[in-house]
Coordinates of C-alpha atoms in Angstrom, one line a residue:
Chain Q
M1 CA -21.0 18.6 -0.4
P2 CA -19.3 15.4 0.4
V3 CA -16.8 14.2 -2.2
T4 CA -17.9 11.0 -3.8
E5 CA -16.6 8.5 -6.3
T6 CA -17.7 8.6 -10.0
R7 CA -17.9 4.9 -10.7
L8 CA -18.1 4.0 -14.4
L9 CA -15.7 1.1 -14.8
L10 CA -16.1 -0.2 -11.3
K11 CA -19.8 0.5 -11.2
H12 CA -20.7 -3.2 -10.6
A13 CA -17.4 -4.5 -9.3
D14 CA -18.1 -4.4 -5.6
D15 CA -21.8 -5.3 -5.8
P16 CA -22.2 -8.5 -3.9
A17 CA -25.0 -9.6 -6.2
Y18 CA -22.8 -9.1 -9.3
G19 CA -20.8 -12.1 -10.4
I20 CA -18.0 -12.5 -12.9
D21 CA -20.2 -14.7 -15.1
L22 CA -21.5 -13.7 -18.5
A23 CA -25.1 -13.6 -17.3
S24 CA -24.3 -10.9 -14.7
Y25 CA -22.6 -8.8 -17.3
E26 CA -25.4 -9.2 -19.8
K27 CA -28.0 -8.3 -17.2
V28 CA -26.4 -4.8 -16.9
G29 CA -26.3 -4.3 -20.7
G30 CA -23.0 -6.1 -21.3
Y31 CA -21.9 -6.9 -24.9
E32 CA -24.7 -4.6 -26.3
M33 CA -22.0 -2.2 -27.5
L34 CA -20.1 -5.0 -29.2
K35 CA -23.3 -6.0 -31.0
K36 CA -23.6 -2.3 -32.1
A37 CA -20.0 -2.0 -33.0
V38 CA -19.9 -4.8 -35.5
G39 CA -22.6 -3.0 -37.5
L40 CA -20.5 0.2 -37.6
K41 CA -17.5 1.1 -39.7
P42 CA -14.2 0.5 -37.9
E43 CA -13.0 4.0 -38.8
D44 CA -16.1 5.5 -37.2
I45 CA -15.4 3.8 -33.9
R46 CA -11.8 5.0 -34.1
T47 CA -13.0 8.5 -34.6
E48 CA -15.3 8.2 -31.7
I49 CA -12.5 7.1 -29.4
K50 CA -10.3 9.9 -30.7
N51 CA -13.0 12.4 -30.0
S52 CA -13.5 11.1 -26.5
G53 CA -10.0 12.2 -25.6
L54 CA -9.3 8.9 -23.9
R55 CA -5.8 8.9 -22.6
G56 CA -3.7 5.7 -21.9
R57 CA -4.0 4.7 -18.3
G58 CA -0.8 2.7 -18.1
G59 CA 1.6 5.5 -17.4
A60 CA 2.4 7.8 -20.2
G61 CA -1.1 9.1 -20.8
F62 CA -0.8 9.0 -24.5
P63 CA -4.1 9.5 -26.3
C64 CA -5.6 6.2 -27.3
G65 CA -7.1 7.4 -30.5
V66 CA -3.8 8.8 -31.7
K67 CA -2.1 5.5 -30.9
W68 CA -4.6 3.8 -33.0
D69 CA -4.1 6.3 -35.8
L70 CA -0.4 5.5 -35.9
V71 CA -1.1 1.9 -36.8
D72 CA 0.3 1.0 -40.2
R73 CA -2.8 -0.2 -42.1
K74 CA -1.2 -0.3 -45.5
S75 CA 1.5 -2.9 -44.9
G76 CA -0.8 -5.8 -45.7
K77 CA 0.5 -7.6 -42.6
P78 CA -1.9 -8.7 -39.8
I79 CA -2.5 -6.2 -37.0
Y80 CA -2.3 -7.5 -33.5
L81 CA -3.7 -6.1 -30.3
I82 CA -2.1 -6.8 -26.9
V83 CA -3.6 -5.9 -23.6
N84 CA -1.0 -4.9 -21.1
C85 CA -2.0 -6.5 -17.8
D86 CA 1.5 -6.8 -16.5
E87 CA 0.6 -4.5 -13.7
S88 CA 3.9 -4.2 -11.8
E89 CA 4.5 -0.6 -11.0
P90 CA 4.8 -0.3 -7.2
G91 CA 1.6 1.0 -5.8
T92 CA -0.7 -0.1 -8.7
F93 CA -3.5 -2.5 -8.2
K94 CA -6.3 -1.3 -10.4
D95 CA -6.0 -3.8 -13.3
R96 CA -6.3 -6.5 -10.6
Q97 CA -9.8 -5.2 -9.7
L98 CA -10.9 -4.9 -13.3
V99 CA -9.8 -8.4 -14.2
H100 CA -10.9 -10.2 -11.1
K101 CA -14.2 -8.4 -10.6
D102 CA -15.5 -7.6 -14.1
P103 CA -13.6 -9.7 -16.7
H104 CA -16.3 -9.4 -19.4
Q105 CA -16.1 -5.6 -19.4
L106 CA -12.5 -6.0 -20.4
I107 CA -13.3 -8.6 -23.0
E108 CA -15.9 -6.5 -24.6
G109 CA -13.5 -3.5 -24.7
V110 CA -10.9 -5.8 -26.3
M111 CA -13.3 -7.1 -28.9
I112 CA -14.6 -3.6 -29.9
S113 CA -11.1 -2.3 -30.1
A114 CA -10.0 -5.3 -32.1
F115 CA -12.9 -4.8 -34.5
A116 CA -12.1 -1.0 -34.8
N117 CA -8.6 -1.8 -35.8
N118 CA -9.2 -4.9 -38.0
V119 CA -7.3 -7.1 -35.6
A120 CA -7.5 -10.8 -36.2
L121 CA -5.8 -11.9 -33.0
A122 CA -5.7 -10.3 -29.6
F123 CA -3.6 -11.2 -26.6
I124 CA -4.0 -10.4 -22.9
Y125 CA -0.6 -10.4 -21.3
I126 CA -1.2 -10.9 -17.6
R127 CA 1.5 -11.1 -14.9
E128 CA 2.5 -14.4 -13.5
E129 CA 1.6 -13.3 -10.0
M130 CA -2.1 -13.1 -10.9
P131 CA -2.7 -16.8 -11.6
K132 CA -6.4 -16.6 -10.6
G133 CA -6.8 -13.6 -12.9
A134 CA -5.6 -15.6 -15.8
K135 CA -8.0 -18.4 -15.0
I136 CA -10.9 -16.0 -14.6
L137 CA -10.1 -14.4 -18.0
N138 CA -9.8 -17.8 -19.7
Q139 CA -13.1 -18.9 -18.3
A140 CA -14.8 -15.6 -19.3
I141 CA -13.4 -15.9 -22.8
E142 CA -14.8 -19.4 -23.2
E143 CA -18.2 -18.2 -21.9
A144 CA -18.1 -15.3 -24.4
R145 CA -17.0 -17.7 -27.2
A146 CA -20.0 -19.9 -26.6
K147 CA -22.3 -16.9 -27.1
G148 CA -20.5 -15.7 -30.2
Y149 CA -18.8 -12.7 -28.6
V150 CA -15.3 -14.0 -29.2
G151 CA -14.0 -16.3 -31.9
A152 CA -15.6 -16.8 -35.3
N153 CA -18.3 -14.6 -36.7
I154 CA -18.8 -12.3 -33.8
C155 CA -22.4 -11.4 -33.1
G156 CA -23.4 -13.0 -36.4
S157 CA -21.1 -10.7 -38.5
S158 CA -18.4 -11.7 -40.8
Y159 CA -15.8 -10.5 -38.4
S160 CA -13.7 -13.1 -36.4
C161 CA -11.1 -12.6 -33.7
D162 CA -9.7 -14.7 -31.0
I163 CA -8.1 -13.8 -27.6
I164 CA -5.2 -15.6 -26.1
V165 CA -4.3 -15.1 -22.4
H166 CA -0.5 -15.1 -22.2
R167 CA 1.1 -15.2 -18.8
G168 CA 4.2 -13.3 -17.9
A169 CA 6.9 -14.6 -15.6
G170 CA 7.7 -12.0 -13.0
A171 CA 9.5 -9.4 -14.9
Y172 CA 8.6 -5.7 -14.5
I173 CA 10.2 -4.8 -17.8
C174 CA 7.4 -6.6 -19.6
G175 CA 5.2 -3.6 -18.7
E176 CA 7.3 -1.7 -21.3
E177 CA 5.6 -2.5 -24.6
T178 CA 8.5 -3.5 -26.7
G179 CA 9.9 -5.7 -23.9
L180 CA 6.5 -7.2 -23.6
I181 CA 6.5 -8.0 -27.4
E182 CA 9.9 -9.6 -27.2
S183 CA 8.8 -11.8 -24.4
M184 CA 5.6 -12.7 -26.3
E185 CA 7.9 -13.9 -29.1
G186 CA 9.5 -16.3 -26.7
K187 CA 12.7 -14.2 -26.1
R188 CA 14.2 -12.3 -23.2
A189 CA 12.2 -9.2 -22.5
Y190 CA 14.9 -6.8 -23.8
P191 CA 13.1 -3.6 -25.0
R192 CA 13.6 -2.7 -28.6
I193 CA 15.1 0.5 -29.9
K194 CA 12.7 3.1 -31.2
P195 CA 13.0 4.1 -34.0
P196 CA 12.6 1.8 -35.9
F197 CA 10.7 -0.6 -33.7
F198 CA 7.5 1.4 -33.0
P199 CA 4.9 -1.2 -32.2
A200 CA 2.4 0.5 -34.4
V201 CA 4.6 -0.3 -37.4
L202 CA 7.0 -3.1 -36.4
G203 CA 5.6 -4.8 -33.3
L204 CA 4.8 -8.4 -32.7
Y205 CA 6.4 -10.6 -35.5
Q206 CA 7.4 -7.3 -37.1
C207 CA 3.7 -6.6 -37.7
P208 CA 1.7 -3.5 -36.7
T209 CA 0.7 -4.0 -33.1
I210 CA -1.3 -2.0 -30.6
V211 CA -0.5 -2.3 -26.9
N212 CA -3.1 -0.8 -24.6
N213 CA -3.6 -0.9 -20.8
V214 CA -6.5 -2.8 -19.2
E215 CA -8.2 0.3 -17.8
T216 CA -7.9 2.1 -21.1
L217 CA -9.7 -0.6 -23.0
C218 CA -12.4 -1.0 -20.3
N219 CA -13.4 2.6 -21.1
V220 CA -14.1 1.7 -24.7
P221 CA -17.6 0.2 -24.3
H222 CA -18.6 3.1 -22.1
I223 CA -17.5 5.7 -24.7
L224 CA -19.5 3.9 -27.3
R225 CA -22.5 3.7 -25.1
M226 CA -22.4 7.4 -23.9
G227 CA -21.0 8.9 -27.1
A228 CA -17.8 10.8 -27.1
A229 CA -19.4 14.2 -26.4
E230 CA -21.1 12.9 -23.3
Y231 CA -18.0 11.1 -22.1
C232 CA -16.0 14.3 -22.4
K233 CA -18.2 15.9 -19.8
I234 CA -16.6 13.6 -17.2
G235 CA -13.4 15.1 -15.9
R236 CA -11.5 18.2 -17.1
N237 CA -10.6 19.2 -20.6
N238 CA -7.8 17.0 -21.9
N239 CA -8.3 14.7 -18.9
T240 CA -11.6 13.1 -19.9
G241 CA -13.2 10.2 -18.2
T242 CA -12.8 8.8 -14.7
R243 CA -9.6 7.4 -13.4
I244 CA -9.0 4.7 -10.9
W245 CA -6.6 5.8 -8.2
C246 CA -4.8 3.2 -6.1
V247 CA -4.1 4.6 -2.7
S248 CA -1.7 2.7 -0.4
G249 CA 0.5 3.3 2.6
Q250 CA -0.1 5.4 5.7
V251 CA -3.6 6.7 5.2
Q252 CA -6.9 5.9 7.1
R253 CA -8.7 4.2 4.2
P254 CA -6.3 2.8 1.5
G255 CA -8.0 1.3 -1.5
Y256 CA -9.0 1.9 -5.1
Y257 CA -11.2 4.8 -5.9
E258 CA -12.7 5.8 -9.3
V259 CA -13.1 9.5 -9.4
A260 CA -13.3 12.4 -11.8
G261 CA -12.7 16.2 -11.4
I262 CA -11.5 16.3 -7.8
T263 CA -8.3 17.5 -6.2
F264 CA -5.5 15.5 -4.6
G265 CA -6.6 16.9 -1.2
Q266 CA -10.1 15.6 -1.7
L267 CA -8.9 12.2 -2.5
L268 CA -6.5 11.9 0.5
N269 CA -8.5 13.8 3.1
D270 CA -12.1 13.3 2.2
I271 CA -12.3 10.0 0.4
C272 CA -9.3 8.3 2.2
G273 CA -10.0 9.8 5.6
G274 CA -6.7 11.7 6.0
P275 CA -3.6 10.6 7.9
L276 CA -3.5 8.0 10.6
P277 CA -4.4 9.2 14.1
G278 CA -1.8 11.7 15.5
R279 CA 0.2 11.7 12.2
K280 CA 0.8 14.2 9.5
F281 CA 1.3 13.5 5.8
K282 CA 4.9 14.0 4.8
A283 CA 5.4 12.8 1.3
I284 CA 3.3 11.4 -1.5
V285 CA 4.4 9.3 -4.5
P286 CA 1.7 10.4 -7.0
G287 CA 1.9 8.0 -9.9
G288 CA 3.7 4.8 -9.1
G289 CA 7.1 4.1 -7.6
S290 CA 9.0 5.6 -10.5
S291 CA 7.3 9.0 -10.4
K292 CA 8.8 12.0 -8.7
I293 CA 7.9 12.4 -5.1
L294 CA 5.9 15.4 -3.8
R295 CA 6.1 17.0 -0.4
Y296 CA 2.8 17.5 1.4
D297 CA 3.8 20.9 2.7
E298 CA 5.1 22.1 -0.6
K299 CA 3.9 25.2 -2.5
F300 CA 3.7 24.7 -6.2
K301 CA 4.0 27.5 -8.8
G302 CA 1.8 27.5 -11.9
K303 CA -0.2 29.7 -14.2
K304 CA -3.9 30.2 -14.3
P305 CA -5.7 29.7 -17.6
D306 CA -5.4 33.5 -18.2
G307 CA -1.7 33.4 -17.8
T308 CA -1.4 35.0 -14.3
P309 CA 1.1 33.2 -12.0
H310 CA -0.3 31.6 -8.9
E311 CA 0.8 29.4 -6.1
F312 CA -1.1 26.3 -5.0
T313 CA -0.8 23.7 -2.2
F314 CA -0.6 19.9 -2.5
D315 CA -4.3 19.7 -1.6
E316 CA -5.2 21.9 -4.5
I317 CA -3.5 19.8 -7.2
P318 CA -6.2 18.7 -9.7
L319 CA -6.2 15.0 -9.6
D320 CA -5.5 14.2 -13.2
F321 CA -2.8 13.9 -15.8
D322 CA -2.2 17.6 -16.3
G323 CA -2.8 18.5 -12.7
I324 CA 0.0 16.3 -11.4
A325 CA 2.2 17.3 -14.3
S326 CA 1.8 20.9 -13.3
A327 CA 3.1 20.0 -9.9
G328 CA 6.2 18.7 -11.5
S329 CA 5.5 15.0 -11.3
M330 CA 3.3 12.5 -13.2
S331 CA 0.1 10.6 -12.6
G332 CA 1.6 7.5 -14.2
S333 CA -0.5 4.4 -13.5
G334 CA -2.6 6.2 -10.8
A335 CA -0.7 4.7 -7.9
V336 CA -0.6 6.9 -4.9
I337 CA 1.8 5.9 -2.1
V338 CA 1.3 7.9 1.1
M339 CA 4.0 8.4 3.7
D340 CA 3.5 10.1 7.0
D341 CA 5.9 11.8 9.4
S342 CA 6.9 8.4 10.9
V343 CA 8.8 7.5 7.7
D344 CA 12.6 7.9 7.2
I345 CA 12.7 9.2 3.6
M346 CA 16.1 7.8 2.9
E347 CA 14.8 4.3 3.8
A348 CA 11.8 4.7 1.5
L349 CA 14.1 5.7 -1.3
A350 CA 16.4 2.7 -0.6
N351 CA 13.3 0.4 -0.7
L352 CA 12.3 1.7 -4.2
V353 CA 15.8 1.7 -5.6
A354 CA 16.1 -1.9 -4.6
F355 CA 13.0 -2.6 -6.6
Y356 CA 14.3 -1.0 -9.7
A357 CA 17.7 -2.6 -9.3
H358 CA 16.0 -6.0 -9.1
E359 CA 13.9 -5.2 -12.2
S360 CA 16.5 -3.7 -14.5
C361 CA 16.5 -6.1 -17.5
G362 CA 20.2 -5.8 -17.9
Q363 CA 20.3 -4.8 -21.5
C364 CA 21.8 -1.3 -21.2
T365 CA 24.9 -0.7 -19.1
P366 CA 23.8 2.6 -17.4
C367 CA 20.6 1.1 -16.0
R368 CA 22.0 -2.4 -15.2
E369 CA 25.1 -1.0 -13.4
G370 CA 23.6 2.3 -12.2
S371 CA 20.6 0.8 -10.5
L372 CA 22.7 -1.7 -8.6
W373 CA 25.2 0.9 -7.6
A374 CA 22.4 3.1 -6.4
K375 CA 21.0 0.2 -4.4
K376 CA 24.5 -0.3 -2.7
M377 CA 24.8 3.4 -1.9
T378 CA 21.3 4.0 -0.6
H379 CA 21.6 0.9 1.6
R380 CA 24.8 1.9 3.2
M381 CA 23.4 5.4 3.6
C382 CA 20.6 3.8 5.7
G383 CA 23.0 1.4 7.4
G384 CA 25.1 4.0 9.1
E385 CA 28.0 3.4 6.7
A386 CA 27.6 6.4 4.3
R387 CA 30.8 7.7 2.7
E388 CA 31.4 11.4 2.5
R389 CA 30.8 11.7 -1.3
D390 CA 28.0 9.2 -1.5
L391 CA 25.2 11.7 -1.7
T392 CA 26.8 13.7 -4.5
T393 CA 27.9 10.6 -6.4
L394 CA 24.4 9.1 -6.1
Y395 CA 22.7 12.2 -7.4
D396 CA 25.1 12.7 -10.3
M397 CA 25.2 9.0 -11.2
A398 CA 21.4 8.7 -11.2
G399 CA 21.2 11.7 -13.6
N400 CA 23.3 9.7 -16.1
I401 CA 20.9 6.7 -16.3
G402 CA 17.6 8.1 -17.6
G403 CA 17.6 9.0 -21.3
R404 CA 20.7 7.0 -21.9
T405 CA 19.0 3.7 -22.3
V406 CA 16.9 1.9 -24.9
C407 CA 13.7 2.1 -22.9
P408 CA 12.4 4.8 -20.5
M409 CA 12.9 2.5 -17.4
G410 CA 16.2 4.2 -16.8
F411 CA 14.2 7.1 -15.4
S412 CA 12.7 4.8 -12.8
T413 CA 16.0 5.1 -11.0
T414 CA 16.8 8.7 -11.9
W415 CA 13.4 10.2 -10.9
P416 CA 13.0 8.8 -7.4
V417 CA 16.7 9.3 -6.5
Q418 CA 16.9 12.9 -7.7
S419 CA 13.4 14.0 -6.5
Y420 CA 13.8 12.5 -3.0
I421 CA 17.2 14.3 -2.7
D422 CA 15.8 17.6 -4.1
K423 CA 12.8 17.6 -1.8
F424 CA 14.3 16.2 1.3
R425 CA 18.0 17.2 1.1
P426 CA 18.4 18.5 4.7
E427 CA 17.0 15.3 6.2
I428 CA 19.1 13.1 3.9
E429 CA 22.2 15.1 4.4
A430 CA 21.9 15.1 8.2
K431 CA 21.3 11.4 8.2
T432 CA 24.3 10.6 6.1
R433 CA 26.5 13.1 7.9
E434 CA 25.7 11.6 11.3
N435 CA 25.5 8.1 9.8
R436 CA 22.3 7.3 11.6
L437 CA 20.7 3.9 10.9
G438 CA 17.5 3.8 8.9
M439 CA 14.7 4.3 11.4
S440 CA 11.2 4.6 10.1
R441 CA 9.2 4.5 13.3
D442 CA 6.5 2.0 12.3
A443 CA 8.3 -0.4 10.1
R444 CA 11.7 -1.2 8.6
L445 CA 11.7 -0.5 4.9
I446 CA 14.8 -2.4 3.7
E447 CA 16.3 -5.8 4.2
K448 CA 18.8 -6.0 7.1
Chain W
M1 CA 15.6 -41.5 -17.4
A2 CA 14.2 -39.6 -20.2
F3 CA 12.1 -36.5 -19.4
Q4 CA 8.5 -37.3 -19.2
L5 CA 5.3 -35.3 -18.5
K6 CA 1.8 -36.5 -17.8
P7 CA 0.0 -37.2 -21.1
E8 CA -2.6 -34.5 -20.2
T9 CA 0.1 -31.9 -19.7
V10 CA 1.6 -32.8 -23.1
E11 CA -1.8 -32.5 -24.7
K12 CA -2.4 -29.1 -23.1
I13 CA 1.0 -27.9 -24.3
D14 CA 0.4 -29.0 -27.8
R15 CA -3.0 -27.3 -27.9
M16 CA -1.4 -24.2 -26.6
I17 CA 1.4 -24.2 -29.2
A18 CA -1.1 -24.6 -32.0
R19 CA -2.9 -21.4 -31.0
Y20 CA 0.1 -19.1 -31.5
P21 CA 1.0 -17.8 -34.9
Q22 CA 4.6 -18.8 -34.2
K23 CA 5.6 -21.8 -32.2
R24 CA 8.3 -19.9 -30.2
S25 CA 5.7 -17.6 -28.8
A26 CA 4.3 -20.4 -26.7
L27 CA 7.6 -20.7 -24.9
M28 CA 6.6 -18.9 -21.7
M29 CA 3.3 -20.8 -21.4
V30 CA 4.9 -24.1 -22.0
L31 CA 7.4 -23.4 -19.3
H32 CA 4.6 -22.5 -16.9
E33 CA 2.9 -25.8 -17.6
I34 CA 6.1 -27.8 -17.0
Q35 CA 6.9 -25.9 -13.8
E36 CA 3.4 -26.5 -12.5
E37 CA 3.8 -30.2 -12.9
K38 CA 7.5 -30.6 -12.0
R39 CA 8.0 -27.6 -9.6
V40 CA 11.3 -27.0 -11.5
I41 CA 12.7 -26.4 -15.0
S42 CA 15.4 -29.0 -15.3
N43 CA 18.0 -29.2 -18.1
E44 CA 16.1 -32.2 -19.5
A45 CA 13.0 -30.1 -19.5
I46 CA 14.8 -27.3 -21.4
E47 CA 15.9 -29.8 -24.1
W48 CA 12.4 -31.3 -24.3
V49 CA 10.9 -27.8 -24.8
A50 CA 13.5 -26.8 -27.4
A51 CA 12.7 -29.9 -29.4
R52 CA 9.0 -29.3 -29.1
L53 CA 9.3 -25.7 -30.3
E54 CA 12.0 -26.3 -32.9
L55 CA 14.5 -24.2 -31.0
Q56 CA 18.0 -24.6 -29.6
P57 CA 18.2 -25.4 -25.9
I58 CA 20.1 -22.1 -25.4
N59 CA 17.0 -20.2 -26.6
V60 CA 15.0 -21.8 -23.9
L61 CA 17.7 -21.5 -21.2
E62 CA 18.1 -17.7 -21.8
V63 CA 14.4 -17.2 -21.1
V64 CA 14.4 -19.4 -18.1
T65 CA 17.3 -17.5 -16.6
F66 CA 15.8 -14.1 -17.4
F67 CA 12.4 -14.4 -15.7
P68 CA 12.3 -14.6 -11.9
S69 CA 9.3 -17.0 -11.9
Y70 CA 11.1 -19.9 -13.6
R71 CA 13.2 -22.0 -11.3
Q72 CA 16.1 -24.2 -11.9
K73 CA 16.1 -25.4 -8.3
P74 CA 12.9 -27.2 -7.2
I75 CA 10.3 -25.1 -5.5
G76 CA 8.9 -26.5 -2.2
K77 CA 5.5 -28.1 -2.0
V78 CA 4.1 -24.7 -0.9
W79 CA 5.5 -21.5 -2.5
V80 CA 5.2 -18.5 -0.3
R81 CA 6.1 -15.1 -1.6
V82 CA 5.9 -12.1 0.7
C83 CA 5.8 -8.6 -0.9
R84 CA 8.7 -6.4 0.2
T85 CA 8.1 -3.3 -1.9
L86 CA 7.3 0.1 -0.4
S87 CA 3.5 0.0 0.2
C88 CA 3.7 -3.3 1.9
A89 CA 6.9 -2.4 3.7
L90 CA 5.3 0.7 5.1
M91 CA 2.6 -1.5 6.7
G92 CA 5.2 -3.9 8.2
G93 CA 6.0 -6.3 5.4
Y94 CA 9.5 -7.1 6.6
K95 CA 8.2 -7.9 10.1
T96 CA 5.7 -10.2 8.6
G97 CA 8.5 -11.9 6.6
E98 CA 10.5 -12.4 9.8
I99 CA 7.6 -14.0 11.7
L100 CA 7.0 -16.3 8.8
E101 CA 10.6 -17.3 8.8
K102 CA 10.4 -18.2 12.4
E103 CA 7.1 -19.9 12.3
L104 CA 7.8 -22.0 9.2
G105 CA 11.3 -22.8 10.2
C106 CA 12.6 -21.6 6.8
K107 CA 15.0 -18.9 5.9
M108 CA 13.9 -16.2 3.5
G109 CA 15.0 -17.0 0.0
H110 CA 15.3 -20.7 0.8
T111 CA 13.4 -24.0 0.7
S112 CA 12.9 -25.8 4.0
D113 CA 15.1 -28.9 4.5
D114 CA 12.2 -31.3 4.0
G115 CA 11.3 -29.5 0.8
S116 CA 7.8 -28.6 2.1
V117 CA 8.0 -24.7 1.9
T118 CA 9.8 -22.2 -0.2
L119 CA 9.8 -18.8 1.4
E120 CA 10.8 -15.7 -0.5
Y121 CA 10.5 -11.9 -0.6
A122 CA 8.8 -10.8 -3.9
E123 CA 8.6 -7.5 -5.6
C124 CA 5.3 -5.7 -5.7
L125 CA 2.4 -8.2 -6.0
A126 CA -0.1 -5.5 -7.2
A127 CA -2.3 -5.5 -4.1
C128 CA -0.8 -2.5 -2.4
G129 CA -4.0 -1.2 -0.8
T130 CA -4.3 -4.2 1.5
G131 CA -0.7 -4.6 2.4
P132 CA 1.3 -6.4 3.6
V133 CA 0.3 -9.2 1.2
A134 CA 1.7 -12.6 0.4
L135 CA 1.1 -15.1 -2.4
V136 CA 0.7 -18.7 -1.2
D137 CA 0.8 -20.8 -4.4
E138 CA -2.1 -19.2 -6.3
D139 CA -3.8 -17.6 -3.4
L140 CA -3.3 -14.0 -2.2
F141 CA -3.5 -13.3 1.5
E142 CA -4.0 -9.7 2.4
N143 CA -3.7 -7.4 5.4
L144 CA -0.9 -9.6 6.9
T145 CA 0.1 -7.4 9.7
P146 CA 2.2 -9.2 12.3
D147 CA -0.9 -9.6 14.6
K148 CA -3.0 -11.3 11.9
L149 CA -0.7 -14.1 10.7
G150 CA -2.4 -17.0 12.5
P151 CA -4.7 -18.1 9.6
V152 CA -2.1 -17.9 6.9
I153 CA 0.5 -19.8 8.9
A154 CA -2.1 -22.5 9.6
E155 CA -2.9 -22.7 5.9
I156 CA 0.7 -22.9 4.8
K157 CA 1.4 -25.7 7.4
K158 CA -1.7 -27.6 6.3
R159 CA -0.7 -27.5 2.7
A160 CA 2.9 -28.4 3.5
A161 CA 1.6 -31.4 5.4
G162 CA -0.4 -32.5 2.3
G163 CA -3.8 -31.1 3.2
T164 CA -6.2 -29.8 0.6
P165 CA -5.9 -26.0 0.1
T166 CA -8.8 -24.0 1.7
P167 CA -10.5 -22.1 -1.1
T168 CA -10.0 -18.3 -1.0
K169 CA -11.9 -15.6 -2.9
N170 CA -9.0 -14.0 -4.8

């Protein structure tokens, strides 16, 4: 049987007859769930979301229902909801599709979630590099407001909530929720230390705050429509629902694919058409630039449900949170970057390290200094000027960044550096020993 | 001369400030409005914003210097940002950048002498499946492999010469 997509969130997105206007969305049943929601008890909606097993699609895969449960509802302070649309992880472009092609689906998800959590003001934090997305959202919000879906007395109920579209300004660190909150307060986006600053308790303006990813919230209307039990039937246990995978790099058909219950091999070989002609897959970044790299020819060790050990290939990795975790990496934001045998792995590493060096916010010394040092070392290792101890120093130093900083971004340097070296040590060693120049066959990957 | 904005920009800014629970929260949005009109965030602008939001100028300056999108040197008439991160680089993003440098007569990371084009490398623009990509002002151009650069170069030159932008779908 051919492997196909399971389109739930992107069901209408690429239909040429489907527009981004309110009428198009209403025609396919849009805002019906919001109408239903305002007649329910907020806690019942929260229970439904919890029962659906919906996990956060932004990176960590934290259960959405649990996140909502952690909100401090007794403080008497207002509760805020922030939608994280600061999509910046290298390889990720799913939120772009959801915002540009079906903005009302997101707005309905936001409003239902806001109602379920007694939120009086919601924000959509969209990155600066998506100016059209911000315009689309603002226009959609105004349309929805005119129909009573946003603003005062939603769908004729006594509930009111407004949405503000807030634009970022080109900083990756704003994808980290406490950094995002700081920047929303009009400050530098330095992440806050946790504890005590868990957003659920002390978030925006020191009030309880929920920060959810765009894709996560787009699932909410569908869960309400289908019911948690039915929603759980999509995907595997503990990995419910569909996921949008963003495939980029050296593969026949790159793009965004919404799937459920398939393997990594089915995504790359069946849906994406396999490697480019005459090439072989070499390495795959499974969950955004900061995730640990996987070798295509690798054998992974795991345990079957009954506890017996077994080996599996890359192609057999179940394409979901737990599947990729069992192969030793993470599914992160669902961004798959494919590299074939034309790629010089050291150069690919240098490219990503340069990204994280540029994006380190500079608050914590290990990350600020370490990422730049790693950039210097990886660049000279590609430039034919490697020093004898560079490889050892790079590996050890990278291990001293992650976990020693305020936010988890330190790992964005640690994980690529250590995993690229672990998985491709002979290639990298030979390259630095012989001091060969970076030489990916197709394209140069770092600045001269 | 004192710092001045168009009355409609000021009106827009004041409406925006009023929507936030705390004035300071509007800072990033106010800076975007000013940069859109002036193509730069000058010291005078920083002082103006500080007064408007009841902050000290340093509070504004530290945000301006933190975020890559805010510029203290004027951006050219057309702002071109070419993605350099892995997915685009794998598809030839650096080559695209080099060709644009040559065709536009502008070095990467600089503004052309006549102030018409600012050309830069940018980090991941979140359109990795159609790389290499470039953001020209508000418009995203995709699949910019070296052999398909004709239309984007023509569009940049047209805008630099003062032509009306051609509408794009993104």
